[in-house]
């Protein structure tokens, strides 16, 4: 019996030694590094919608009177600011290098910016002048700096506006002459975007348009010549926007 117990104890000891040796012989595997965070990727095409408001400062000088004679020097008819709402869409492409983001964008908006001043020299001093912007478009380049999913950018390019001008009698509001034009100018601006998800971006955007001065030929309601006015114009637009980005997911950072 004692011999049997001694033999059994020896077998147990040998088995334990072999198991320990097997465990020690297993190869060492390095644990994966923990993921510290994620970097938001701004690269890709995007399309979206925007809405907000704008204002346009307009100053009128009459340069040709009803007789077709030049007014020298041009006589001021006054200034006003046309205000109202805007709504439209934007589309573009961005690419990212480290924390710098570069892009190009097109934007087109319906607008209802309207304002007037008077009495002016129009209609013998009993008239007023009105400016309206019905729509505008922008083509701009962008350069920005990103803090993960927050992007600040500056932009510059060209702006085009659809202008409508009217002269009306101050007392009754009757429109007696009018002019229309499509005006191009330079644009600068800035914005702040926030990536809510890898593909949904919300933000705010501001742009100033330098529209310069243009001479506009007015006609009466029957189509005959009324006057020519030199109109100086600047435009400011501020919008909130939301865009969908066609890009990849977040990039893991270790």
PDB file of N, CA and C in Angstrom, residues 142-236:
ATOM      1  N   UNK A 142     -11.126  77.815 -50.418  1.00  0.00           N
ATOM      2  CA  UNK A 142     -11.063  77.824 -48.957  1.00  0.00           C
ATOM      3  C   UNK A 142      -9.714  77.317 -48.466  1.00  0.00           C
ATOM      4  N   UNK A 143      -9.279  77.842 -47.325  1.00  0.00           N
ATOM      5  CA  UNK A 143      -8.151  77.284 -46.589  1.00  0.00           C
ATOM      6  C   UNK A 143      -8.531  77.345 -45.114  1.00  0.00           C
ATOM      7  N   UNK A 144      -8.354  76.225 -44.420  1.00  0.00           N
ATOM      8  CA  UNK A 144      -8.784  76.168 -43.033  1.00  0.00           C
ATOM      9  C   UNK A 144      -7.846  75.348 -42.171  1.00  0.00           C
ATOM     10  N   UNK A 145      -8.102  75.401 -40.865  1.00  0.00           N
ATOM     11  CA  UNK A 145      -7.321  74.632 -39.894  1.00  0.00           C
ATOM     12  C   UNK A 145      -8.298  73.853 -39.028  1.00  0.00           C
ATOM     13  N   UNK A 146      -8.032  72.565 -38.853  1.00  0.00           N
ATOM     14  CA  UNK A 146      -8.956  71.681 -38.148  1.00  0.00           C
ATOM     15  C   UNK A 146      -8.395  71.242 -36.800  1.00  0.00           C
ATOM     16  N   UNK A 147      -9.264  71.252 -35.808  1.00  0.00           N
ATOM     17  CA  UNK A 147      -9.008  70.627 -34.513  1.00  0.00           C
ATOM     18  C   UNK A 147      -9.955  69.435 -34.425  1.00  0.00           C
ATOM     19  N   UNK A 148      -9.506  68.292 -34.984  1.00  0.00           N
ATOM     20  CA  UNK A 148     -10.334  67.102 -35.101  1.00  0.00           C
ATOM     21  C   UNK A 148     -11.623  67.437 -35.856  1.00  0.00           C
ATOM     22  N   UNK A 149     -12.793  67.430 -35.197  1.00  0.00           N
ATOM     23  CA  UNK A 149     -14.055  67.643 -35.897  1.00  0.00           C
ATOM     24  C   UNK A 149     -14.525  69.094 -35.874  1.00  0.00           C
ATOM     25  N   UNK A 150     -13.644  70.042 -35.551  1.00  0.00           N
ATOM     26  CA  UNK A 150     -13.942  71.474 -35.601  1.00  0.00           C
ATOM     27  C   UNK A 150     -13.024  72.117 -36.641  1.00  0.00           C
ATOM     28  N   UNK A 151     -13.614  72.850 -37.584  1.00  0.00           N
ATOM     29  CA  UNK A 151     -12.850  73.448 -38.683  1.00  0.00           C
ATOM     30  C   UNK A 151     -13.160  74.937 -38.785  1.00  0.00           C
ATOM     31  N   UNK A 152     -12.110  75.764 -38.721  1.00  0.00           N
ATOM     32  CA  UNK A 152     -12.239  77.191 -39.025  1.00  0.00           C
ATOM     33  C   UNK A 152     -11.606  77.438 -40.384  1.00  0.00           C
ATOM     34  N   UNK A 153     -12.283  78.198 -41.243  1.00  0.00           N
ATOM     35  CA  UNK A 153     -11.751  78.442 -42.584  1.00  0.00           C
ATOM     36  C   UNK A 153     -11.971  79.882 -43.009  1.00  0.00           C
ATOM     37  N   UNK A 154     -11.111  80.347 -43.899  1.00  0.00           N
ATOM     38  CA  UNK A 154     -11.270  81.608 -44.606  1.00  0.00           C
ATOM     39  C   UNK A 154     -11.467  81.287 -46.081  1.00  0.00           C
ATOM     40  N   UNK A 155     -12.145  82.182 -46.794  1.00  0.00           N
ATOM     41  CA  UNK A 155     -12.415  81.901 -48.200  1.00  0.00           C
ATOM     42  C   UNK A 155     -12.426  83.187 -49.009  1.00  0.00           C
ATOM     43  N   UNK A 156     -12.253  83.039 -50.309  1.00  0.00           N
ATOM     44  CA  UNK A 156     -12.275  84.179 -51.208  1.00  0.00           C
ATOM     45  C   UNK A 156     -12.555  83.719 -52.619  1.00  0.00           C
ATOM     46  N   UNK A 157     -13.141  84.632 -53.417  1.00  0.00           N
ATOM     47  CA  UNK A 157     -13.458  84.275 -54.791  1.00  0.00           C
ATOM     48  C   UNK A 157     -14.335  85.315 -55.448  1.00  0.00           C
ATOM     49  N   UNK A 158     -15.387  84.857 -56.131  1.00  0.00           N
ATOM     50  CA  UNK A 158     -16.266  85.741 -56.898  1.00  0.00           C
ATOM     51  C   UNK A 158     -17.703  85.599 -56.423  1.00  0.00           C
ATOM     52  N   UNK A 159     -18.450  86.709 -56.527  1.00  0.00           N
ATOM     53  CA  UNK A 159     -19.864  86.723 -56.204  1.00  0.00           C
ATOM     54  C   UNK A 159     -20.617  87.372 -57.361  1.00  0.00           C
ATOM     55  N   UNK A 160     -21.826  86.891 -57.627  1.00  0.00           N
ATOM     56  CA  UNK A 160     -22.692  87.473 -58.641  1.00  0.00           C
ATOM     57  C   UNK A 160     -24.066  87.663 -58.013  1.00  0.00           C
ATOM     58  N   UNK A 161     -24.691  88.822 -58.260  1.00  0.00           N
ATOM     59  CA  UNK A 161     -26.009  89.110 -57.703  1.00  0.00           C
ATOM     60  C   UNK A 161     -26.953  89.541 -58.819  1.00  0.00           C
ATOM     61  N   UNK A 162     -28.236  89.257 -58.629  1.00  0.00           N
ATOM     62  CA  UNK A 162     -29.285  89.702 -59.535  1.00  0.00           C
ATOM     63  C   UNK A 162     -29.972  90.896 -58.899  1.00  0.00           C
ATOM     64  N   UNK A 163     -29.784  92.086 -59.495  1.00  0.00           N
ATOM     65  CA  UNK A 163     -30.289  93.338 -58.934  1.00  0.00           C
ATOM     66  C   UNK A 163     -31.500  93.849 -59.703  1.00  0.00           C
ATOM     67  N   UNK A 164     -32.406  94.450 -58.955  1.00  0.00           N
ATOM     68  CA  UNK A 164     -33.553  95.127 -59.535  1.00  0.00           C
ATOM     69  C   UNK A 164     -33.675  96.495 -58.867  1.00  0.00           C
ATOM     70  N   UNK A 165     -33.782  97.550 -59.678  1.00  0.00           N
ATOM     71  CA  UNK A 165     -33.872  98.914 -59.164  1.00  0.00           C
ATOM     72  C   UNK A 165     -35.178  99.548 -59.640  1.00  0.00           C
ATOM     73  N   UNK A 166     -35.770 100.339 -58.766  1.00  0.00           N
ATOM     74  CA  UNK A 166     -37.029 100.994 -59.105  1.00  0.00           C
ATOM     75  C   UNK A 166     -37.057 102.430 -58.579  1.00  0.00           C
ATOM     76  N   UNK A 167     -37.711 103.315 -59.333  1.00  0.00           N
ATOM     77  CA  UNK A 167     -38.067 104.631 -58.851  1.00  0.00           C
ATOM     78  C   UNK A 167     -39.572 104.677 -58.648  1.00  0.00           C
ATOM     79  N   UNK A 168     -40.023 105.212 -57.519  1.00  0.00           N
ATOM     80  CA  UNK A 168     -41.467 105.250 -57.257  1.00  0.00           C
ATOM     81  C   UNK A 168     -41.816 106.572 -56.568  1.00  0.00           C
ATOM     82  N   UNK A 169     -43.046 106.976 -56.735  1.00  0.00           N
ATOM     83  CA  UNK A 169     -43.496 108.204 -56.070  1.00  0.00           C
ATOM     84  C   UNK A 169     -43.632 107.929 -54.577  1.00  0.00           C
ATOM     85  N   UNK A 170     -43.012 108.802 -53.784  1.00  0.00           N
ATOM     86  CA  UNK A 170     -42.966 108.583 -52.336  1.00  0.00           C
ATOM     87  C   UNK A 170     -44.355 108.547 -51.727  1.00  0.00           C
ATOM     88  N   UNK A 171     -45.257 109.372 -52.196  1.00  0.00           N
ATOM     89  CA  UNK A 171     -46.576 109.485 -51.575  1.00  0.00           C
ATOM     90  C   UNK A 171     -47.475 108.288 -51.866  1.00  0.00           C
ATOM     91  N   UNK A 172     -47.405 107.751 -53.088  1.00  0.00           N
ATOM     92  CA  UNK A 172     -48.354 106.703 -53.489  1.00  0.00           C
ATOM     93  C   UNK A 172     -47.729 105.324 -53.655  1.00  0.00           C
ATOM     94  N   UNK A 173     -46.396 105.253 -53.821  1.00  0.00           N
ATOM     95  CA  UNK A 173     -45.750 103.968 -54.075  1.00  0.00           C
ATOM     96  C   UNK A 173     -45.805 103.525 -55.520  1.00  0.00           C
ATOM     97  N   UNK A 174     -46.318 104.371 -56.415  1.00  0.00           N
ATOM     98  CA  UNK A 174     -46.402 104.011 -57.824  1.00  0.00           C
ATOM     99  C   UNK A 174     -45.009 103.952 -58.456  1.00  0.00           C
ATOM    100  N   UNK A 175     -44.683 102.810 -59.070  1.00  0.00           N
ATOM    101  CA  UNK A 175     -43.380 102.623 -59.722  1.00  0.00           C
ATOM    102  C   UNK A 175     -43.429 103.248 -61.110  1.00  0.00           C
ATOM    103  N   UNK A 176     -42.554 104.244 -61.365  1.00  0.00           N
ATOM    104  CA  UNK A 176     -42.580 104.939 -62.652  1.00  0.00           C
ATOM    105  C   UNK A 176     -41.395 104.594 -63.547  1.00  0.00           C
ATOM    106  N   UNK A 177     -40.253 104.127 -63.000  1.00  0.00           N
ATOM    107  CA  UNK A 177     -39.158 103.661 -63.855  1.00  0.00           C
ATOM    108  C   UNK A 177     -38.401 102.550 -63.141  1.00  0.00           C
ATOM    109  N   UNK A 178     -37.580 101.843 -63.941  1.00  0.00           N
ATOM    110  CA  UNK A 178     -36.913 100.666 -63.381  1.00  0.00           C
ATOM    111  C   UNK A 178     -35.696 100.292 -64.213  1.00  0.00           C
ATOM    112  N   UNK A 179     -34.831  99.452 -63.600  1.00  0.00           N
ATOM    113  CA  UNK A 179     -33.646  98.916 -64.286  1.00  0.00           C
ATOM    114  C   UNK A 179     -33.295  97.577 -63.645  1.00  0.00           C
ATOM    115  N   UNK A 180     -32.642  96.718 -64.412  1.00  0.00           N
ATOM    116  CA  UNK A 180     -32.202  95.409 -63.925  1.00  0.00           C
ATOM    117  C   UNK A 180     -30.774  95.165 -64.366  1.00  0.00           C
ATOM    118  N   UNK A 181     -30.035  94.411 -63.554  1.00  0.00           N
ATOM    119  CA  UNK A 181     -28.676  94.047 -63.953  1.00  0.00           C
ATOM    120  C   UNK A 181     -28.230  92.801 -63.208  1.00  0.00           C
ATOM    121  N   UNK A 182     -27.244  92.120 -63.787  1.00  0.00           N
ATOM    122  CA  UNK A 182     -26.508  91.050 -63.117  1.00  0.00           C
ATOM    123  C   UNK A 182     -25.111  91.585 -62.858  1.00  0.00           C
ATOM    124  N   UNK A 183     -24.737  91.667 -61.578  1.00  0.00           N
ATOM    125  CA  UNK A 183     -23.489  92.332 -61.208  1.00  0.00           C
ATOM    126  C   UNK A 183     -22.511  91.332 -60.581  1.00  0.00           C
ATOM    127  N   UNK A 184     -21.259  91.368 -61.048  1.00  0.00           N
ATOM    128  CA  UNK A 184     -20.181  90.524 -60.519  1.00  0.00           C
ATOM    129  C   UNK A 184     -19.269  91.344 -59.611  1.00  0.00           C
ATOM    130  N   UNK A 185     -18.674  90.677 -58.633  1.00  0.00           N
ATOM    131  CA  UNK A 185     -17.727  91.336 -57.745  1.00  0.00           C
ATOM    132  C   UNK A 185     -16.828  90.319 -57.058  1.00  0.00           C
ATOM    133  N   UNK A 186     -15.939  90.822 -56.234  1.00  0.00           N
ATOM    134  CA  UNK A 186     -15.069  89.959 -55.443  1.00  0.00           C
ATOM    135  C   UNK A 186     -15.689  89.656 -54.086  1.00  0.00           C
ATOM    136  N   UNK A 187     -15.317  88.517 -53.503  1.00  0.00           N
ATOM    137  CA  UNK A 187     -15.901  88.101 -52.232  1.00  0.00           C
ATOM    138  C   UNK A 187     -14.828  87.545 -51.300  1.00  0.00           C
ATOM    139  N   UNK A 188     -14.942  87.875 -50.018  1.00  0.00           N
ATOM    140  CA  UNK A 188     -14.102  87.281 -48.976  1.00  0.00           C
ATOM    141  C   UNK A 188     -15.020  86.883 -47.833  1.00  0.00           C
ATOM    142  N   UNK A 189     -14.587  85.918 -47.040  1.00  0.00           N
ATOM    143  CA  UNK A 189     -15.422  85.486 -45.933  1.00  0.00           C
ATOM    144  C   UNK A 189     -14.719  84.508 -45.031  1.00  0.00           C
ATOM    145  N   UNK A 190     -15.470  83.957 -44.081  1.00  0.00           N
ATOM    146  CA  UNK A 190     -14.944  83.011 -43.117  1.00  0.00           C
ATOM    147  C   UNK A 190     -16.089  82.174 -42.587  1.00  0.00           C
ATOM    148  N   UNK A 191     -15.752  81.049 -41.972  1.00  0.00           N
ATOM    149  CA  UNK A 191     -16.781  80.176 -41.432  1.00  0.00           C
ATOM    150  C   UNK A 191     -16.236  79.226 -40.399  1.00  0.00           C
ATOM    151  N   UNK A 192     -17.150  78.590 -39.675  1.00  0.00           N
ATOM    152  CA  UNK A 192     -16.815  77.607 -38.655  1.00  0.00           C
ATOM    153  C   UNK A 192     -17.721  76.404 -38.846  1.00  0.00           C
ATOM    154  N   UNK A 193     -17.120  75.222 -39.055  1.00  0.00           N
ATOM    155  CA  UNK A 193     -17.866  73.988 -39.254  1.00  0.00           C
ATOM    156  C   UNK A 193     -17.614  73.024 -38.109  1.00  0.00           C
ATOM    157  N   UNK A 194     -18.626  72.214 -37.808  1.00  0.00           N
ATOM    158  CA  UNK A 194     -18.531  71.217 -36.737  1.00  0.00           C
ATOM    159  C   UNK A 194     -19.039  69.886 -37.274  1.00  0.00           C
ATOM    160  N   UNK A 195     -18.197  68.853 -37.206  1.00  0.00           N
ATOM    161  CA  UNK A 195     -18.580  67.525 -37.646  1.00  0.00           C
ATOM    162  C   UNK A 195     -19.395  66.808 -36.576  1.00  0.00           C
ATOM    163  N   UNK A 196     -20.709  66.714 -36.777  1.00  0.00           N
ATOM    164  CA  UNK A 196     -21.575  66.044 -35.810  1.00  0.00           C
ATOM    165  C   UNK A 196     -21.382  64.539 -35.867  1.00  0.00           C
ATOM    166  N   UNK A 197     -21.274  64.000 -37.069  1.00  0.00           N
ATOM    167  CA  UNK A 197     -20.964  62.598 -37.319  1.00  0.00           C
ATOM    168  C   UNK A 197     -19.888  62.578 -38.406  1.00  0.00           C
ATOM    169  N   UNK A 198     -19.361  61.401 -38.750  1.00  0.00           N
ATOM    170  CA  UNK A 198     -18.367  61.372 -39.838  1.00  0.00           C
ATOM    171  C   UNK A 198     -18.861  61.956 -41.156  1.00  0.00           C
ATOM    172  N   UNK A 199     -20.183  62.040 -41.358  1.00  0.00           N
ATOM    173  CA  UNK A 199     -20.711  62.526 -42.634  1.00  0.00           C
ATOM    174  C   UNK A 199     -21.613  63.744 -42.530  1.00  0.00           C
ATOM    175  N   UNK A 200     -22.068  64.121 -41.352  1.00  0.00           N
ATOM    176  CA  UNK A 200     -22.951  65.260 -41.176  1.00  0.00           C
ATOM    177  C   UNK A 200     -22.166  66.424 -40.576  1.00  0.00           C
ATOM    178  N   UNK A 201     -22.206  67.574 -41.262  1.00  0.00           N
ATOM    179  CA  UNK A 201     -21.474  68.769 -40.837  1.00  0.00           C
ATOM    180  C   UNK A 201     -22.458  69.928 -40.711  1.00  0.00           C
ATOM    181  N   UNK A 202     -22.394  70.653 -39.592  1.00  0.00           N
ATOM    182  CA  UNK A 202     -23.182  71.875 -39.419  1.00  0.00           C
ATOM    183  C   UNK A 202     -22.207  73.028 -39.209  1.00  0.00           C
ATOM    184  N   UNK A 203     -22.649  74.250 -39.528  1.00  0.00           N
ATOM    185  CA  UNK A 203     -21.734  75.373 -39.370  1.00  0.00           C
ATOM    186  C   UNK A 203     -22.403  76.707 -39.610  1.00  0.00           C
ATOM    187  N   UNK A 204     -21.601  77.747 -39.503  1.00  0.00           N
ATOM    188  CA  UNK A 204     -22.025  79.120 -39.799  1.00  0.00           C
ATOM    189  C   UNK A 204     -21.024  79.713 -40.786  1.00  0.00           C
ATOM    190  N   UNK A 205     -21.516  80.637 -41.629  1.00  0.00           N
ATOM    191  CA  UNK A 205     -20.687  81.175 -42.708  1.00  0.00           C
ATOM    192  C   UNK A 205     -21.028  82.649 -42.923  1.00  0.00           C
ATOM    193  N   UNK A 206     -19.983  83.450 -43.195  1.00  0.00           N
ATOM    194  CA  UNK A 206     -20.175  84.876 -43.486  1.00  0.00           C
ATOM    195  C   UNK A 206     -19.346  85.241 -44.709  1.00  0.00           C
ATOM    196  N   UNK A 207     -19.923  86.096 -45.567  1.00  0.00           N
ATOM    197  CA  UNK A 207     -19.198  86.546 -46.752  1.00  0.00           C
ATOM    198  C   UNK A 207     -19.530  88.007 -47.018  1.00  0.00           C
ATOM    199  N   UNK A 208     -18.516  88.754 -47.483  1.00  0.00           N
ATOM    200  CA  UNK A 208     -18.707  90.143 -47.902  1.00  0.00           C
ATOM    201  C   UNK A 208     -18.382  90.250 -49.379  1.00  0.00           C
ATOM    202  N   UNK A 209     -19.280  90.884 -50.111  1.00  0.00           N
ATOM    203  CA  UNK A 209     -19.081  91.068 -51.543  1.00  0.00           C
ATOM    204  C   UNK A 209     -18.788  92.517 -51.888  1.00  0.00           C
ATOM    205  N   UNK A 210     -17.692  92.736 -52.621  1.00  0.00           N
ATOM    206  CA  UNK A 210     -17.314  94.064 -53.106  1.00  0.00           C
ATOM    207  C   UNK A 210     -17.870  94.222 -54.523  1.00  0.00           C
ATOM    208  N   UNK A 211     -18.980  94.935 -54.655  1.00  0.00           N
ATOM    209  CA  UNK A 211     -19.681  94.981 -55.930  1.00  0.00           C
ATOM    210  C   UNK A 211     -19.311  96.196 -56.780  1.00  0.00           C
ATOM    211  N   UNK A 212     -18.664  97.214 -56.203  1.00  0.00           N
ATOM    212  CA  UNK A 212     -18.212  98.365 -56.972  1.00  0.00           C
ATOM    213  C   UNK A 212     -19.342  99.265 -57.421  1.00  0.00           C
ATOM    214  N   UNK A 213     -19.085 100.069 -58.450  1.00  0.00           N
ATOM    215  CA  UNK A 213     -20.050 101.030 -58.994  1.00  0.00           C
ATOM    216  C   UNK A 213     -20.379 100.664 -60.432  1.00  0.00           C
ATOM    217  N   UNK A 214     -21.643 100.799 -60.777  1.00  0.00           N
ATOM    218  CA  UNK A 214     -22.091 100.538 -62.150  1.00  0.00           C
ATOM    219  C   UNK A 214     -23.111 101.587 -62.560  1.00  0.00           C
ATOM    220  N   UNK A 215     -23.056 102.024 -63.826  1.00  0.00           N
ATOM    221  CA  UNK A 215     -24.073 102.921 -64.373  1.00  0.00           C
ATOM    222  C   UNK A 215     -25.241 102.079 -64.904  1.00  0.00           C
ATOM    223  N   UNK A 216     -26.452 102.452 -64.513  1.00  0.00           N
ATOM    224  CA  UNK A 216     -27.642 101.717 -64.920  1.00  0.00           C
ATOM    225  C   UNK A 216     -28.616 102.640 -65.637  1.00  0.00           C
ATOM    226  N   UNK A 217     -29.129 102.187 -66.762  1.00  0.00           N
ATOM    227  CA  UNK A 217     -30.061 102.956 -67.594  1.00  0.00           C
ATOM    228  C   UNK A 217     -31.495 102.597 -67.187  1.00  0.00           C
ATOM    229  N   UNK A 218     -32.241 103.566 -66.723  1.00  0.00           N
ATOM    230  CA  UNK A 218     -33.624 103.370 -66.307  1.00  0.00           C
ATOM    231  C   UNK A 218     -34.573 103.700 -67.457  1.00  0.00           C
ATOM    232  N   UNK A 219     -35.677 102.978 -67.517  1.00  0.00           N
ATOM    233  CA  UNK A 219     -36.719 103.261 -68.504  1.00  0.00           C
ATOM    234  C   UNK A 219     -38.060 103.411 -67.801  1.00  0.00           C
ATOM    235  N   UNK A 220     -38.914 104.267 -68.383  1.00  0.00           N
ATOM    236  CA  UNK A 220     -40.289 104.392 -67.899  1.00  0.00           C
ATOM    237  C   UNK A 220     -41.060 103.104 -68.211  1.00  0.00           C
ATOM    238  N   UNK A 221     -42.281 103.035 -67.706  1.00  0.00           N
ATOM    239  CA  UNK A 221     -43.101 101.845 -67.920  1.00  0.00           C
ATOM    240  C   UNK A 221     -43.419 101.605 -69.394  1.00  0.00           C
ATOM    241  N   UNK A 222     -43.374 102.648 -70.222  1.00  0.00           N
ATOM    242  CA  UNK A 222     -43.629 102.471 -71.659  1.00  0.00           C
ATOM    243  C   UNK A 222     -42.364 102.133 -72.442  1.00  0.00           C
ATOM    244  N   UNK A 223     -41.217 101.985 -71.731  1.00  0.00           N
ATOM    245  CA  UNK A 223     -39.974 101.582 -72.381  1.00  0.00           C
ATOM    246  C   UNK A 223     -39.082 102.711 -72.817  1.00  0.00           C
ATOM    247  N   UNK A 224     -39.501 103.954 -72.676  1.00  0.00           N
ATOM    248  CA  UNK A 224     -38.659 105.087 -73.077  1.00  0.00           C
ATOM    249  C   UNK A 224     -37.657 105.433 -71.979  1.00  0.00           C
ATOM    250  N   UNK A 225     -36.581 106.126 -72.396  1.00  0.00           N
ATOM    251  CA  UNK A 225     -35.506 106.464 -71.461  1.00  0.00           C
ATOM    252  C   UNK A 225     -35.987 107.391 -70.356  1.00  0.00           C
ATOM    253  N   UNK A 226     -35.536 107.097 -69.126  1.00  0.00           N
ATOM    254  CA  UNK A 226     -35.897 107.915 -67.975  1.00  0.00           C
ATOM    255  C   UNK A 226     -34.686 108.656 -67.413  1.00  0.00           C
ATOM    256  N   UNK A 227     -33.641 107.944 -67.078  1.00  0.00           N
ATOM    257  CA  UNK A 227     -32.447 108.532 -66.463  1.00  0.00           C
ATOM    258  C   UNK A 227     -31.367 107.464 -66.421  1.00  0.00           C
ATOM    259  N   UNK A 228     -30.146 107.860 -66.019  1.00  0.00           N
ATOM    260  CA  UNK A 228     -29.065 106.923 -65.744  1.00  0.00           C
ATOM    261  C   UNK A 228     -28.501 107.236 -64.364  1.00  0.00           C
ATOM    262  N   UNK A 229     -28.375 106.210 -63.542  1.00  0.00           N
ATOM    263  CA  UNK A 229     -27.844 106.371 -62.192  1.00  0.00           C
ATOM    264  C   UNK A 229     -26.609 105.499 -61.999  1.00  0.00           C
ATOM    265  N   UNK A 230     -25.622 106.052 -61.313  1.00  0.00           N
ATOM    266  CA  UNK A 230     -24.439 105.288 -60.917  1.00  0.00           C
ATOM    267  C   UNK A 230     -24.699 104.758 -59.505  1.00  0.00           C
ATOM    268  N   UNK A 231     -24.723 103.439 -59.372  1.00  0.00           N
ATOM    269  CA  UNK A 231     -25.093 102.812 -58.098  1.00  0.00           C
ATOM    270  C   UNK A 231     -23.892 102.062 -57.544  1.00  0.00           C
ATOM    271  N   UNK A 232     -23.490 102.455 -56.350  1.00  0.00           N
ATOM    272  CA  UNK A 232     -22.411 101.761 -55.627  1.00  0.00           C
ATOM    273  C   UNK A 232     -23.040 100.767 -54.665  1.00  0.00           C
ATOM    274  N   UNK A 233     -22.436  99.567 -54.598  1.00  0.00           N
ATOM    275  CA  UNK A 233     -23.078  98.497 -53.835  1.00  0.00           C
ATOM    276  C   UNK A 233     -22.052  97.618 -53.125  1.00  0.00           C
ATOM    277  N   UNK A 234     -22.385  97.240 -51.890  1.00  0.00           N
ATOM    278  CA  UNK A 234     -21.676  96.194 -51.143  1.00  0.00           C
ATOM    279  C   UNK A 234     -22.717  95.231 -50.600  1.00  0.00           C
ATOM    280  N   UNK A 235     -22.335  93.957 -50.455  1.00  0.00           N
ATOM    281  CA  UNK A 235     -23.269  92.933 -50.002  1.00  0.00           C
ATOM    282  C   UNK A 235     -22.636  92.131 -48.877  1.00  0.00           C
ATOM    283  N   UNK A 236     -23.428  91.841 -47.838  1.00  0.00           N
ATOM    284  CA  UNK A 236     -22.995  90.984 -46.732  1.00  0.00           C
ATOM    285  C   UNK A 236     -24.032  89.887 -46.526  1.00  0.00           C
TER     286      UNK A 236
END
